[in-house]
Coordinates of C-alpha atoms in Angstrom, one line a residue:
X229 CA -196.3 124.2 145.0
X230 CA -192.9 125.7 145.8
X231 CA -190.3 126.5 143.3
X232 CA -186.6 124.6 144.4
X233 CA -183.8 127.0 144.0
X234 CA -182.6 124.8 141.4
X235 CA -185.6 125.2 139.1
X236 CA -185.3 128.8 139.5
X237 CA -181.7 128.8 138.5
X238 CA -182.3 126.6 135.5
X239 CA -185.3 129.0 134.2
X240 CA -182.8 132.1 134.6
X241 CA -179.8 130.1 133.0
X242 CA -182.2 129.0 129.5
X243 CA -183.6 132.6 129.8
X244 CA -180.0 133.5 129.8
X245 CA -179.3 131.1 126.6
X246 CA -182.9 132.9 124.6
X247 CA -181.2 135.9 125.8
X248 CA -177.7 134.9 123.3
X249 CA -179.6 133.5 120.7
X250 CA -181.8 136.5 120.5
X251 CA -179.1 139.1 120.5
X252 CA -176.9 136.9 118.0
X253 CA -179.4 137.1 115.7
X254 CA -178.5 140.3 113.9
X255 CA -174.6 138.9 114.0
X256 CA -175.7 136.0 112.1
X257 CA -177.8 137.5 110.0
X258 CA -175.0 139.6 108.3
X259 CA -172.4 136.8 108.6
X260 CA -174.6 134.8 106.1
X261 CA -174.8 137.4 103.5
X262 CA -170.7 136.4 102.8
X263 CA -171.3 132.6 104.2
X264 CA -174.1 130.1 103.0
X265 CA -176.1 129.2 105.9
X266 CA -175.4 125.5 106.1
X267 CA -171.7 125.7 105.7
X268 CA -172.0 128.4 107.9
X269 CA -173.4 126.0 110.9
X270 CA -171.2 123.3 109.6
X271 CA -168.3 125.2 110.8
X272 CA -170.2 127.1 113.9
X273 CA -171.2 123.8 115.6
X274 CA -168.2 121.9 114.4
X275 CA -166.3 125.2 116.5
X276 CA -168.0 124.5 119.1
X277 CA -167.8 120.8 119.3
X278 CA -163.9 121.2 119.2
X279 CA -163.9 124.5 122.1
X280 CA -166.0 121.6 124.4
X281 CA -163.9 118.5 123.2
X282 CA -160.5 120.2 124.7
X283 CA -162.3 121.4 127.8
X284 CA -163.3 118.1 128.1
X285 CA -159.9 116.5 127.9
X286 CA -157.9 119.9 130.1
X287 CA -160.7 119.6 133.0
X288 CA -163.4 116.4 133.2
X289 CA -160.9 113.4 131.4
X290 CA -162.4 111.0 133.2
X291 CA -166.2 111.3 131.6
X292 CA -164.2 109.7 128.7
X293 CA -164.1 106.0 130.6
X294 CA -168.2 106.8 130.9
X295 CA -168.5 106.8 127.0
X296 CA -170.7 104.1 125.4
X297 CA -173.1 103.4 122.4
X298 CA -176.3 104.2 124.3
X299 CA -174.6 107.7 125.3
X300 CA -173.5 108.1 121.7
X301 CA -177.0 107.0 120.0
X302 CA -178.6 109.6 122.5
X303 CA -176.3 112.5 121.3
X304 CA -176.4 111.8 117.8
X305 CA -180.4 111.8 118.0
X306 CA -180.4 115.4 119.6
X307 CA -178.3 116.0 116.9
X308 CA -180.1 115.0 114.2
X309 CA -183.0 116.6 115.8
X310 CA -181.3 120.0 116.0
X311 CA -180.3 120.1 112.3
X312 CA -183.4 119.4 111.5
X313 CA -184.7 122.2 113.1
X314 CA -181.6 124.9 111.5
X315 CA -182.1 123.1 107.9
X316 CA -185.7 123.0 107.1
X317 CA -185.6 126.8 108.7
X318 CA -183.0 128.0 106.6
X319 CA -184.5 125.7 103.6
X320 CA -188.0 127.6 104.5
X321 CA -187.1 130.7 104.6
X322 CA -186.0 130.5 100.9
X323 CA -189.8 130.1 99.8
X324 CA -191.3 132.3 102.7
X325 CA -190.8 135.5 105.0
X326 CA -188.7 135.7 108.2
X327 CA -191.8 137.2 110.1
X328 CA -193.7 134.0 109.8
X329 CA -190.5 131.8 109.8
X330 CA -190.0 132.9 113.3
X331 CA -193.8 132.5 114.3
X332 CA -193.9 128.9 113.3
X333 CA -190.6 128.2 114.6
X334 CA -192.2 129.4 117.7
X335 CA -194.7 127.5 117.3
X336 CA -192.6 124.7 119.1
X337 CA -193.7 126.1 122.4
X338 CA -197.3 124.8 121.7
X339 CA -195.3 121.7 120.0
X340 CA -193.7 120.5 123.1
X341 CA -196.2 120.0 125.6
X342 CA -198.9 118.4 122.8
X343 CA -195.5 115.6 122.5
X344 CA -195.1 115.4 126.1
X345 CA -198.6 114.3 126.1
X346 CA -198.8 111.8 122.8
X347 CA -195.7 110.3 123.0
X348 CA -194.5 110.8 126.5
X349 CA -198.1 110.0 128.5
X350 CA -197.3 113.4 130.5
X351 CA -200.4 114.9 131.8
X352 CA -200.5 119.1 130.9
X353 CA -201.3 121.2 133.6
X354 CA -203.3 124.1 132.7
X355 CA -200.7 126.8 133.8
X356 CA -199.1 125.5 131.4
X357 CA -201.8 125.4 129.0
X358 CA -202.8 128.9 129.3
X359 CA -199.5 129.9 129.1
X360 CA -199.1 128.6 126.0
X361 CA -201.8 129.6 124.5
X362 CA -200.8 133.5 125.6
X363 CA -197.1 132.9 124.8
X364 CA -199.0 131.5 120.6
X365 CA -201.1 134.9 120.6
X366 CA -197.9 136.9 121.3
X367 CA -195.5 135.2 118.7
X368 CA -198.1 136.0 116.4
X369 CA -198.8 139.5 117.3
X370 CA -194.5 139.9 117.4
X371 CA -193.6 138.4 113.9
X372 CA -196.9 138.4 111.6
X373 CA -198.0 142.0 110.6
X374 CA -200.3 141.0 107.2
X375 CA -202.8 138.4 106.5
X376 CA -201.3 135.0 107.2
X377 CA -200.9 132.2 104.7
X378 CA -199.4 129.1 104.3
X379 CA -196.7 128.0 101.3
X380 CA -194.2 125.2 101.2
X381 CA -191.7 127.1 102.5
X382 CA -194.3 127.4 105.7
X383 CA -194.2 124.0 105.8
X384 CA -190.8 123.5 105.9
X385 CA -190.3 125.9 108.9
X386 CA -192.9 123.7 110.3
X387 CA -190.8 120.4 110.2
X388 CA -187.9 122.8 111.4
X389 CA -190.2 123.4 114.6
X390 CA -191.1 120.2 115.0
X391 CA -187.0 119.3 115.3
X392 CA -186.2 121.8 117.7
X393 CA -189.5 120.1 120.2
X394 CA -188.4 117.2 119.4
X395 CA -184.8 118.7 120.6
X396 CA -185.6 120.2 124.0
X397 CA -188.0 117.0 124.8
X398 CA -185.2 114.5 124.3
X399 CA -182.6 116.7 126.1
X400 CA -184.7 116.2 129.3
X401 CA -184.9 112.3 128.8
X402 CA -180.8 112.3 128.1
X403 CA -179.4 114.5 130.5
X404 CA -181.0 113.1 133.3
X405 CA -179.3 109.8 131.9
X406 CA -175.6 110.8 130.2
X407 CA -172.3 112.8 131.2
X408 CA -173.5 116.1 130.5
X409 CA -170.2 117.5 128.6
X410 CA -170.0 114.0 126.5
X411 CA -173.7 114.3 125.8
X412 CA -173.2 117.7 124.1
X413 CA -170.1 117.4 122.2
X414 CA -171.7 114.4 120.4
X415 CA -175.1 116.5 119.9
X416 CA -172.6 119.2 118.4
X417 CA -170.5 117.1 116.4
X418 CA -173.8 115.3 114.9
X419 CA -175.0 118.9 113.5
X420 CA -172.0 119.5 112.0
X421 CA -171.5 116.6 110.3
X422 CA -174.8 117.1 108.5
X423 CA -174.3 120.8 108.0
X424 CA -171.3 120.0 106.3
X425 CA -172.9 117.1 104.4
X426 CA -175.7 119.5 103.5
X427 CA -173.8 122.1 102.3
X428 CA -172.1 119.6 99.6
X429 CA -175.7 118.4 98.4
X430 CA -177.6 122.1 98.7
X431 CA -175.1 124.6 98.3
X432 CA -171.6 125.8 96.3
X433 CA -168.8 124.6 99.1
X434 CA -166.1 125.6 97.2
X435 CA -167.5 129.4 96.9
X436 CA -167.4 129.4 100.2
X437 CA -163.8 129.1 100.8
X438 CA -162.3 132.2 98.8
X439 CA -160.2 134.2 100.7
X440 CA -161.9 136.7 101.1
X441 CA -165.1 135.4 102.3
X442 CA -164.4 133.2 105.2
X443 CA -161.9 135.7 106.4
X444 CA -164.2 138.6 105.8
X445 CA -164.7 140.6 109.4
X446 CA -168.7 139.7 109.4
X447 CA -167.9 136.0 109.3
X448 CA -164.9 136.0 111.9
X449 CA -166.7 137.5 114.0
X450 CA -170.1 135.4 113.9
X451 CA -168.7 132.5 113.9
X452 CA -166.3 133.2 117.1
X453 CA -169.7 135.0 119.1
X454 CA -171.8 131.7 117.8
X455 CA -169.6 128.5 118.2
X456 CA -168.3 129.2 121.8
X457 CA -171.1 131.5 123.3
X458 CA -174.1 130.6 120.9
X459 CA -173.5 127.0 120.3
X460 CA -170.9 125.7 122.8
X461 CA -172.1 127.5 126.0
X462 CA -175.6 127.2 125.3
X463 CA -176.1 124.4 124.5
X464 CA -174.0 122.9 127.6
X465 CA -176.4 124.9 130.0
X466 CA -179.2 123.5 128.2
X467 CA -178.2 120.0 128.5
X468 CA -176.8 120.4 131.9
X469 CA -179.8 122.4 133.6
X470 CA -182.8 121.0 131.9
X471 CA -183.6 118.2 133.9
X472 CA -184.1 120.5 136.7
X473 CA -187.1 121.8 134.8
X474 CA -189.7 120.3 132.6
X475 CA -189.9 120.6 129.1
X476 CA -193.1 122.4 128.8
X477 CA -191.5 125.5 130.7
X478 CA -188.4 125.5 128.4
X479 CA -190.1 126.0 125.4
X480 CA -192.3 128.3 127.1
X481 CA -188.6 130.5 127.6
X482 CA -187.0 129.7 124.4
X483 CA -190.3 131.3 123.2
X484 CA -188.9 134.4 124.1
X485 CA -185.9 134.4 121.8
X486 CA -188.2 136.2 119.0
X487 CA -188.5 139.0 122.0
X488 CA -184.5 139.5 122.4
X489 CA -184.4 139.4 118.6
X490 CA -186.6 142.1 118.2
X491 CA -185.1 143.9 121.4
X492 CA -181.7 144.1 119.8
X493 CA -182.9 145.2 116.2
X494 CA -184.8 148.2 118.1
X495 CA -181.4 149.0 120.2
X496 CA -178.1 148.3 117.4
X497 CA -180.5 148.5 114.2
X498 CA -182.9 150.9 115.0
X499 CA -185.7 149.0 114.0
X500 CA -189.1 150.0 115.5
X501 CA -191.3 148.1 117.0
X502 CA -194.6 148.5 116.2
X503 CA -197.4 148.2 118.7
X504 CA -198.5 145.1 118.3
X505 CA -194.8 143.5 118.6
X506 CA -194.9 145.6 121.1
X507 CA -198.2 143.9 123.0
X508 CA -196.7 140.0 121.2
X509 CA -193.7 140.8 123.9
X510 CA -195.3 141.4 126.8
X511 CA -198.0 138.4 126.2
X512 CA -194.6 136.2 125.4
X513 CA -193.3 137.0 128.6
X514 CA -196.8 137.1 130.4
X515 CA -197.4 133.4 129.0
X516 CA -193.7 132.0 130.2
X517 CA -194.7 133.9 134.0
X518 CA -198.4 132.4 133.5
X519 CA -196.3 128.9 133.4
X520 CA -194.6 129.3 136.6
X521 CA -198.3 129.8 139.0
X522 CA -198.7 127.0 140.7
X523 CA -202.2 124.9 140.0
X524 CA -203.7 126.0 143.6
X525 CA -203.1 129.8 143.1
X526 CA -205.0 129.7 139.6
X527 CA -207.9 127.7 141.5
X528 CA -207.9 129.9 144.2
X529 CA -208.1 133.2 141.8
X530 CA -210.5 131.3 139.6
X531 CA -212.5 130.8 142.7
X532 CA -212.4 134.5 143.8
X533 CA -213.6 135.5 140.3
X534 CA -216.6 134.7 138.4
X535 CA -215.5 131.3 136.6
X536 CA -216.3 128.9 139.3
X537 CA -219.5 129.2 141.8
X538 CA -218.4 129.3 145.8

């Protein structure tokens, strides 16, 4: 099976976007030390929304006359999707630990394809199967270093990882369907609307707006690295590039956000990595590769090995 050029770019370009979330992890971390988290996304997403609303109307105007209810239902359902996935994390990890908040949240990688196939009637190949199940064994090695048990706050992160499957299923239904830009400036929108509804029902909003908090340097600067490269730019490769893929692989890349994350605490926080993140990243990235062999060429090796008789 050959790979078009155009799969190839959209694998690099969502690498790309695991690549940003990864290394904005760190940023965001310290921005919502100052900033609660769901205000904090409320005005990230709602950033972003705006930074693509005005590109929209300076350079593509005319995907305006292409908007409808069936393109706004679609965007406000990724959207609803995607704060479900940043406000059952955040709610998690108030009840749990960030180590196995980010392994279940990876756990959307195994979530994805088991969707594809209940919901979606898509058969799983077993590259992608395998890969998967490498990709699993490497989150697990990467974020959980003691015995592993599960609270509510475990299960909240697990409805958070069910959103964000949910998420990168429907974005290859919609954007093989809807006006790419228009698609994600509704999806972004949608979040921030409920992250601002959120923070009224779950947190203090008025705390938030002292002086010197949302003008504190941290915040500035996360929310200006997150809503334009983070949110805005992301998110419009995503949606744009996706249905050059499948949805399977793209969760199978996103996996690898946890790696990028743990790359960029090593290098600006001096954080060391001990050897069995160490191995979790190099299964991660050996289970997204695993995805790409094409059925044949894992026949043909099985053949050459043991597991099959000539």
């Amino acid at each position: 099976m050959k790979i078009h050029t155009s799969q190839r770019f959209a694998d690099l370009s969502l690498l790309f976007v695991a690549l940003i979330w990864g290394s904005t992890f760190v940023i965001v971390q310290n921005a919502i030390a100052f900033l609660q988290p769901l205000i904090f996304n409320g005005i990230r997403f709602f950033l972003a929304a705006l930074f693509l609303f005005l590109w929209l109307l300076l350079f593509k105007p005319s995907q305006l006359k292409q908007i409808n209810i069936h393109c706004l239902k679609a965007g406000i359902i990724l959207g609803i999707c995607l704060f479900i996935g940043y406000a059952f994390q955040t709610i998690g990890l108030v009840y749990t630990t960030s180590s196995k908040a980010g392994f279940i949240t990876g756990l959307s990688v195994v979530l994805v394809p088991l969707f594809m196939y209940l919901f979606m009637k898509q058969a799983l190949l077993i590259t992608h199967i395998i890969g998967v199940i490498i990709a699993t064994i490497g989150l697990y090695l990467l974020t959980i270093s003691k015995a592993f048990s599960f609270n509510i706050g475990d299960f909240f992160v697990l409805i958070c990882a069910i959103g964000f499957a949910l998420q990168i299923i429907l974005t290859g239904k919609y954007s093989k369907e809807y006006p790419t830009l228009l698609l994600t400036i509704v999806q972004l929108f949608t979040v921030s609307i409920l992250g601002f509804i959120g923070s009224i029902l779950f947190e203090n909003p008025m705390s938030n707006f002292k002086m010197n908090i949302i003008f504190h340097k941290e915040v500035i600067i996360a929310l200006l690295i997150t809503s334009i490269l983070a949110t805005a730019m992301a998110f419009l490769i995503q949606t744009s590039l996706q249905k050059y893929t499948n949805s399977t692989r793209v969760a199978l890349i996103f996996a690898t956000e946890p790696v990028f994350a743990a790359m960029t605490a090593y290098l600006f926080n001096n954080e060391q990595l001990t050897a069995s993140a160490t191995i979790g990243c190099v299964l991660i990235l050996l289970g997204m590769v695993f995805s790409e062999l094409p059925r044949k060429t894992l026949l043909a090796a099985f053949k050459r090995g043991s597991f099959i008789e000539k």
